[in-house]
């Protein structure tokens, strides 16, 4: 049995849904289907999830007219898909009612309200697709996460699955010839409220179901033929990755490979479920397999190269720093006070650089942190470096090859490297550069290993 | 004016002292002399400082007979030097009395007792050398750190100089043709007790005096012709370093270059005093100059390569580690609880390695730390790596050259490199290897850059 997940662009309108359904129907193993909310039909279109966010904001602002308009706009997206398949308008009554009922329901907090609104993009789409399949004579059933027992933490817009979910899913009864249509993106808290995963979280639902149902394969349909060895916007026609391991995917997604949601790897790893990232448009293309490390034999040194430009760094120098007990502890206590996580902390003999995800910082936070650090540890020098990019070079094959020497040779006299960090995992090398050099680093390293 | 410091092996017996005095007398600029305690005269000899530690232990144990024997053994060392110069036994009365009075005096704690005993190796030797010079007709004066105002922290065996010392030294009056003989290694707390620097701390006294007296040069006489680019026990006839910067010395001393005490760099840096490490046996040899970074023009890429084998590491892996706020904070709080400092903390995407100085740990501490860390952060994997060496490759010239590429090339297929860390200082690269590969790493990198 396979779990199959479709992204929003694969379900944006009637023809797209029809194509997705043909993929489902072409393989009887494709039994558990996870659907996203309808995505963009054209470049400047608005995703249903984004319309739902506006709808939630209008509800919070009690802007009745706006609410009505948005409710209608969202409903029309489902109507358009239903019309394509010739459904009767009475078939959509339940969907219309659920959409209209959203502002009336009670929510513990505004954040829960937002989560519940967002979740309905998937929830209503899954119901609709189930109706379509039934109308086409297939044995299809909509399954709500509540019914299946997908239990999540009480963090309404950034939930994490609770382990008991897997026990519930193992007990879930279904028939051998039945298609189960699940909405992605959300689950229910122990108190019974809807909570969504982070954005793009339908990947996570698919992985949870694949693990819970002990699927043979988790097929993740998206809009690219494969995951590529480098960003096609940086490298001309990069090589597709045929097979990669979970941890290669994880390390590449850290620095910008966003095809597959990194949190979705956890259930897949837990259940050792292979993942196949495929293109809805070319379902016969083999796509990219993401597999367990065990038994994996790398066929090349480097699997992929990714670059993230959203970093900043705090540099400190203090003489005999390493003889000063608790120096770093004081700094981490300050970061903890402001709720700011750090990414990496490479250190020299008398200096330390703390690297941050710039998205998690504001200018005010940076000022406050620098001031507190200055007062707490009184470094000889303290410098905030806004311009920081991290490039990850990843490959299981790097364990048995001295890849770092090639990497450095590729960058020599081209790129200003301020940090090289080969961690203990030994399947990756991390490089720090100014942002302007990051693309050059990716293409130089790509050329070295692939051309 | 120059401050001149002699190490213990340069003052071990009469002929050695006579040679040191000839060096002092050969240059009228050599006006402030810092002396160590008499060192080893032959391979299995015992340094006076070590005899004083035994003497202190006997005093603490109230072992009268042992005390008498040790007191006599120590005194005999000074008598032997005095005899060489034909001093009368009456000249040594004060030295004998001070040595005998040590067990009678009152000390705030046992640690202060130990510090005071140790300090007398230098204190009595400086008095003796002053007497010898006076007998030879020179204008020489013994200056006690109390008189000069060398004020230190109340940590009796690991003191740090207090900044007011420099103000006292600037006001110290002496004549242009007068030699001032200072004992190294100790100062006085604000409460008036003797406290010593860490072992080898006469280097520190010399640097404090050089800064306080605004010396033109700090000559540090030891038993090697120069500081070498690599350990002569590892590399055959390594190149001597003619000139290096303070921070090059600092980074090399971190990983094992022990010719010059790293804490002694701080006063020299504060006063921008150039340091000349010279060989007592070959005073005309230029030795090694250690100079400020400002205006320094490197004449080579790599200045020196050092390796320290006294490290261990704690490796942890946890999926989505970087999304877990406070992970490292919890670990540092545990280290702080046990008073254990860490050295470096390189991290990958989902793993972190914490490197420790093994000298600062016991097996019991390692067990306790691993257990607490396991309970506090529950990593997927936790591993203690006893076998860890750090090799530092250091050079101001590395700032403008991509030295790391040569370093890695030199190690390829020879050495298992588990960490490469080029910090922000950019004058050094730090490499982690198993201990067995450390010497090989040093010689391979040396060959690459020097041969």
CSV table of C-alpha atoms in Angstrom, one decimal, chain A residues 160-398:
chain,number,residue,atom,x,y,z
A,160,UNK,CA,3.8,18.5,16.3
A,161,UNK,CA,2.2,15.1,16.1
A,162,UNK,CA,1.8,13.2,19.3
A,163,UNK,CA,3.1,9.6,19.3
A,164,UNK,CA,-0.3,8.1,20.3
A,165,UNK,CA,-1.5,9.0,16.8
A,166,UNK,CA,0.3,6.0,15.4
A,167,UNK,CA,-1.5,3.6,17.8
A,168,UNK,CA,-4.9,5.1,16.6
A,169,UNK,CA,-3.9,4.8,13.0
A,170,UNK,CA,-2.9,1.1,13.4
A,171,UNK,CA,-6.4,0.4,14.7
A,172,UNK,CA,-8.2,2.3,11.9
A,173,UNK,CA,-10.4,-0.1,9.9
A,174,UNK,CA,-10.7,0.2,6.1
A,175,UNK,CA,-11.4,-2.1,3.2
A,176,UNK,CA,-8.9,-3.5,0.7
A,177,UNK,CA,-10.6,-1.8,-2.3
A,178,UNK,CA,-11.3,1.5,-0.6
A,179,UNK,CA,-9.6,4.8,-1.3
A,180,UNK,CA,-9.2,7.0,1.9
A,181,UNK,CA,-9.1,10.7,1.3
A,182,UNK,CA,-7.4,12.6,4.1
A,183,UNK,CA,-6.9,16.4,4.4
A,184,UNK,CA,-3.3,17.3,5.0
A,185,UNK,CA,-1.9,20.1,7.3
A,186,UNK,CA,-3.8,19.6,10.6
A,187,UNK,CA,-4.7,17.4,13.5
A,188,UNK,CA,-6.6,17.8,16.8
A,189,UNK,CA,-5.2,18.7,20.2
A,190,UNK,CA,-6.0,16.5,23.2
A,191,UNK,CA,-8.7,19.1,24.1
A,192,UNK,CA,-10.3,18.5,20.7
A,193,UNK,CA,-9.3,21.7,18.9
A,194,UNK,CA,-7.9,22.0,15.4
A,195,UNK,CA,-4.2,22.8,15.2
A,196,UNK,CA,-2.2,23.0,12.0
A,197,UNK,CA,1.4,22.1,11.3
A,198,UNK,CA,3.8,24.7,10.0
A,199,UNK,CA,3.1,26.0,6.4
A,200,UNK,CA,3.5,23.2,3.8
A,201,UNK,CA,2.5,20.7,6.5
A,202,UNK,CA,0.5,18.4,4.2
A,203,UNK,CA,3.8,16.7,3.6
A,204,UNK,CA,3.8,16.0,7.4
A,205,UNK,CA,0.3,14.5,7.3
A,206,UNK,CA,1.4,12.2,4.5
A,207,UNK,CA,4.4,11.0,6.4
A,208,UNK,CA,2.3,10.4,9.6
A,209,UNK,CA,-0.2,8.3,7.6
A,210,UNK,CA,2.6,6.4,5.8
A,211,UNK,CA,4.1,5.5,9.2
A,212,UNK,CA,0.8,4.8,10.9
A,213,UNK,CA,-0.5,2.6,8.1
A,214,UNK,CA,2.9,0.9,7.5
A,215,UNK,CA,2.9,2.0,3.9
A,216,UNK,CA,5.3,0.4,1.5
A,217,UNK,CA,6.0,3.8,-0.1
A,218,UNK,CA,5.1,7.5,0.5
A,219,UNK,CA,4.6,9.2,-2.9
A,220,UNK,CA,4.9,12.9,-2.6
A,221,UNK,CA,3.5,14.6,-5.8
A,222,UNK,CA,4.7,18.1,-6.4
A,223,UNK,CA,5.6,20.3,-9.4
A,224,UNK,CA,9.2,19.3,-10.2
A,225,UNK,CA,10.6,16.2,-11.9
A,226,UNK,CA,13.0,15.6,-9.2
A,227,UNK,CA,15.1,17.2,-6.4
A,228,UNK,CA,18.1,18.6,-8.1
A,229,UNK,CA,21.7,18.5,-7.0
A,230,UNK,CA,21.7,22.4,-6.9
A,231,UNK,CA,19.2,25.2,-7.3
A,232,UNK,CA,18.3,25.4,-11.0
A,233,UNK,CA,18.2,29.2,-10.6
A,234,UNK,CA,21.9,29.2,-9.8
A,235,UNK,CA,23.3,26.2,-11.8
A,236,UNK,CA,22.2,25.6,-15.4
A,237,UNK,CA,20.4,22.3,-15.7
A,238,UNK,CA,21.6,20.7,-12.5
A,239,UNK,CA,21.6,16.9,-12.3
A,240,UNK,CA,18.5,15.4,-10.8
A,241,UNK,CA,19.1,13.3,-7.6
A,242,UNK,CA,17.8,9.8,-8.2
A,243,UNK,CA,18.3,8.4,-4.7
A,244,UNK,CA,19.3,10.2,-1.5
A,245,UNK,CA,19.1,9.4,2.2
A,246,UNK,CA,16.9,11.0,4.8
A,247,UNK,CA,19.8,12.8,6.4
A,248,UNK,CA,21.1,14.1,3.1
A,249,UNK,CA,17.6,15.6,2.5
A,250,UNK,CA,17.6,17.0,6.0
A,251,UNK,CA,21.0,18.7,5.6
A,252,UNK,CA,20.1,20.1,2.2
A,253,UNK,CA,16.7,21.3,3.3
A,254,UNK,CA,18.5,23.2,6.2
A,255,UNK,CA,20.2,25.5,3.7
A,256,UNK,CA,17.3,26.0,1.3
A,257,UNK,CA,16.1,22.8,-0.5
A,258,UNK,CA,12.4,23.2,0.2
A,259,UNK,CA,10.8,20.6,-2.1
A,260,UNK,CA,10.1,18.3,0.8
A,261,UNK,CA,9.2,19.6,4.3
A,262,UNK,CA,11.9,18.8,6.8
A,263,UNK,CA,9.5,18.1,9.6
A,264,UNK,CA,7.9,15.4,7.4
A,265,UNK,CA,11.1,13.4,7.5
A,266,UNK,CA,10.6,12.5,11.1
A,267,UNK,CA,7.6,10.2,10.8
A,268,UNK,CA,9.2,8.7,7.6
A,269,UNK,CA,12.4,8.0,9.5
A,270,UNK,CA,10.5,6.6,12.5
A,271,UNK,CA,8.7,4.1,10.2
A,272,UNK,CA,11.6,3.6,7.7
A,273,UNK,CA,9.2,4.6,4.9
A,274,UNK,CA,10.9,5.4,1.6
A,275,UNK,CA,9.7,8.7,0.1
A,276,UNK,CA,9.3,9.2,-3.6
A,277,UNK,CA,9.1,12.9,-4.6
A,278,UNK,CA,7.4,12.9,-8.1
A,279,UNK,CA,6.1,15.4,-10.6
A,280,UNK,CA,2.3,15.4,-11.0
A,281,UNK,CA,2.8,16.5,-14.6
A,282,UNK,CA,5.1,13.6,-15.4
A,283,UNK,CA,3.9,10.7,-13.1
A,284,UNK,CA,6.0,8.1,-15.0
A,285,UNK,CA,9.2,10.0,-14.4
A,286,UNK,CA,11.1,8.2,-11.6
A,287,UNK,CA,11.5,11.4,-9.5
A,288,UNK,CA,13.7,11.3,-6.4
A,289,UNK,CA,13.7,8.5,-3.8
A,290,UNK,CA,14.5,9.4,-0.2
A,291,UNK,CA,15.5,6.3,1.7
A,292,UNK,CA,17.0,5.1,5.0
A,293,UNK,CA,20.7,5.3,5.5
A,294,UNK,CA,20.9,1.6,6.3
A,295,UNK,CA,22.1,-0.4,3.3
A,296,UNK,CA,22.4,2.8,1.1
A,297,UNK,CA,25.5,2.7,-1.2
A,298,UNK,CA,26.4,6.1,-2.5
A,299,UNK,CA,27.1,6.3,-6.2
A,300,UNK,CA,28.9,9.7,-6.1
A,301,UNK,CA,30.8,11.8,-3.6
A,302,UNK,CA,28.5,14.8,-3.4
A,303,UNK,CA,24.7,14.4,-3.6
A,304,UNK,CA,23.7,18.1,-3.4
A,305,UNK,CA,24.8,21.6,-2.7
A,306,UNK,CA,22.5,24.2,-1.1
A,307,UNK,CA,22.9,27.7,0.0
A,308,UNK,CA,20.9,29.8,2.5
A,309,UNK,CA,21.4,33.6,2.6
A,310,UNK,CA,19.2,34.3,5.6
A,311,UNK,CA,21.9,34.2,8.2
A,312,UNK,CA,23.6,36.8,10.4
A,313,UNK,CA,26.5,36.4,12.9
A,314,UNK,CA,27.8,37.9,16.2
A,315,UNK,CA,31.6,37.9,16.4
A,316,UNK,CA,33.3,38.3,19.7
A,317,UNK,CA,37.0,38.4,20.6
A,318,UNK,CA,38.4,38.3,24.1
A,319,UNK,CA,41.9,37.4,25.1
A,320,UNK,CA,42.2,34.1,27.0
A,321,UNK,CA,38.5,33.5,26.4
A,322,UNK,CA,38.9,29.8,26.8
A,323,UNK,CA,40.1,30.3,30.4
A,324,UNK,CA,37.0,32.2,31.3
A,325,UNK,CA,34.4,29.8,32.7
A,326,UNK,CA,30.8,30.4,31.8
A,327,UNK,CA,31.5,32.9,29.0
A,328,UNK,CA,29.2,31.1,26.5
A,329,UNK,CA,26.7,30.2,29.2
A,330,UNK,CA,26.1,33.9,29.9
A,331,UNK,CA,25.5,34.5,26.2
A,332,UNK,CA,23.1,31.6,25.8
A,333,UNK,CA,21.2,32.8,28.9
A,334,UNK,CA,20.7,36.2,27.1
A,335,UNK,CA,19.5,34.5,23.9
A,336,UNK,CA,17.2,32.4,26.0
A,337,UNK,CA,15.8,35.5,27.7
A,338,UNK,CA,14.9,36.9,24.3
A,339,UNK,CA,13.7,33.5,23.0
A,340,UNK,CA,16.2,33.6,20.2
A,341,UNK,CA,17.8,30.3,19.0
A,342,UNK,CA,21.2,30.2,17.5
A,343,UNK,CA,22.3,28.1,14.6
A,344,UNK,CA,26.1,27.4,15.0
A,345,UNK,CA,28.9,28.6,17.2
A,346,UNK,CA,32.3,28.1,15.6
A,347,UNK,CA,35.1,29.2,17.8
A,348,UNK,CA,38.8,30.0,17.4
A,349,UNK,CA,41.3,30.3,20.3
A,350,UNK,CA,40.1,33.6,21.6
A,351,UNK,CA,37.1,34.3,19.5
A,352,UNK,CA,33.6,32.9,19.0
A,353,UNK,CA,31.1,33.5,16.2
A,354,UNK,CA,27.4,32.9,16.9
A,355,UNK,CA,25.4,32.4,13.7
A,356,UNK,CA,21.7,33.2,13.7
A,357,UNK,CA,18.8,32.6,11.4
A,358,UNK,CA,18.0,36.3,10.4
A,359,UNK,CA,14.3,35.4,10.1
A,360,UNK,CA,14.1,34.9,13.8
A,361,UNK,CA,15.5,38.3,14.6
A,362,UNK,CA,14.4,41.9,14.5
A,363,UNK,CA,16.6,45.0,14.5
A,364,UNK,CA,15.4,45.7,18.1
A,365,UNK,CA,16.3,42.2,19.2
A,366,UNK,CA,19.8,42.5,17.7
A,367,UNK,CA,20.4,45.8,19.5
A,368,UNK,CA,19.2,44.4,22.8
A,369,UNK,CA,21.2,41.2,22.4
A,370,UNK,CA,24.4,43.1,21.5
A,371,UNK,CA,24.0,45.4,24.5
A,372,UNK,CA,23.3,42.6,26.9
A,373,UNK,CA,26.2,40.6,25.7
A,374,UNK,CA,28.6,43.6,25.9
A,375,UNK,CA,27.5,44.2,29.5
A,376,UNK,CA,27.6,40.5,30.5
A,377,UNK,CA,30.9,39.3,29.1
A,378,UNK,CA,32.7,42.5,28.1
A,379,UNK,CA,34.5,41.2,25.0
A,380,UNK,CA,37.6,43.1,23.7
A,381,UNK,CA,35.7,43.2,20.4
A,382,UNK,CA,32.1,42.7,19.5
A,383,UNK,CA,30.8,42.9,15.9
A,384,UNK,CA,27.4,42.2,14.3
A,385,UNK,CA,27.8,40.7,10.8
A,386,UNK,CA,24.5,41.0,8.9
A,387,UNK,CA,25.9,39.6,5.7
A,388,UNK,CA,26.2,35.9,6.2
A,389,UNK,CA,25.4,33.0,4.0
A,390,UNK,CA,25.7,29.2,4.7
A,391,UNK,CA,26.4,26.8,1.9
A,392,UNK,CA,26.0,23.1,2.7
A,393,UNK,CA,27.8,20.4,0.6
A,394,UNK,CA,26.1,17.1,1.3
A,395,UNK,CA,26.8,13.5,0.4
A,396,UNK,CA,26.9,10.1,2.0
A,397,UNK,CA,29.9,9.5,-0.3
A,398,UNK,CA,31.9,12.2,1.5
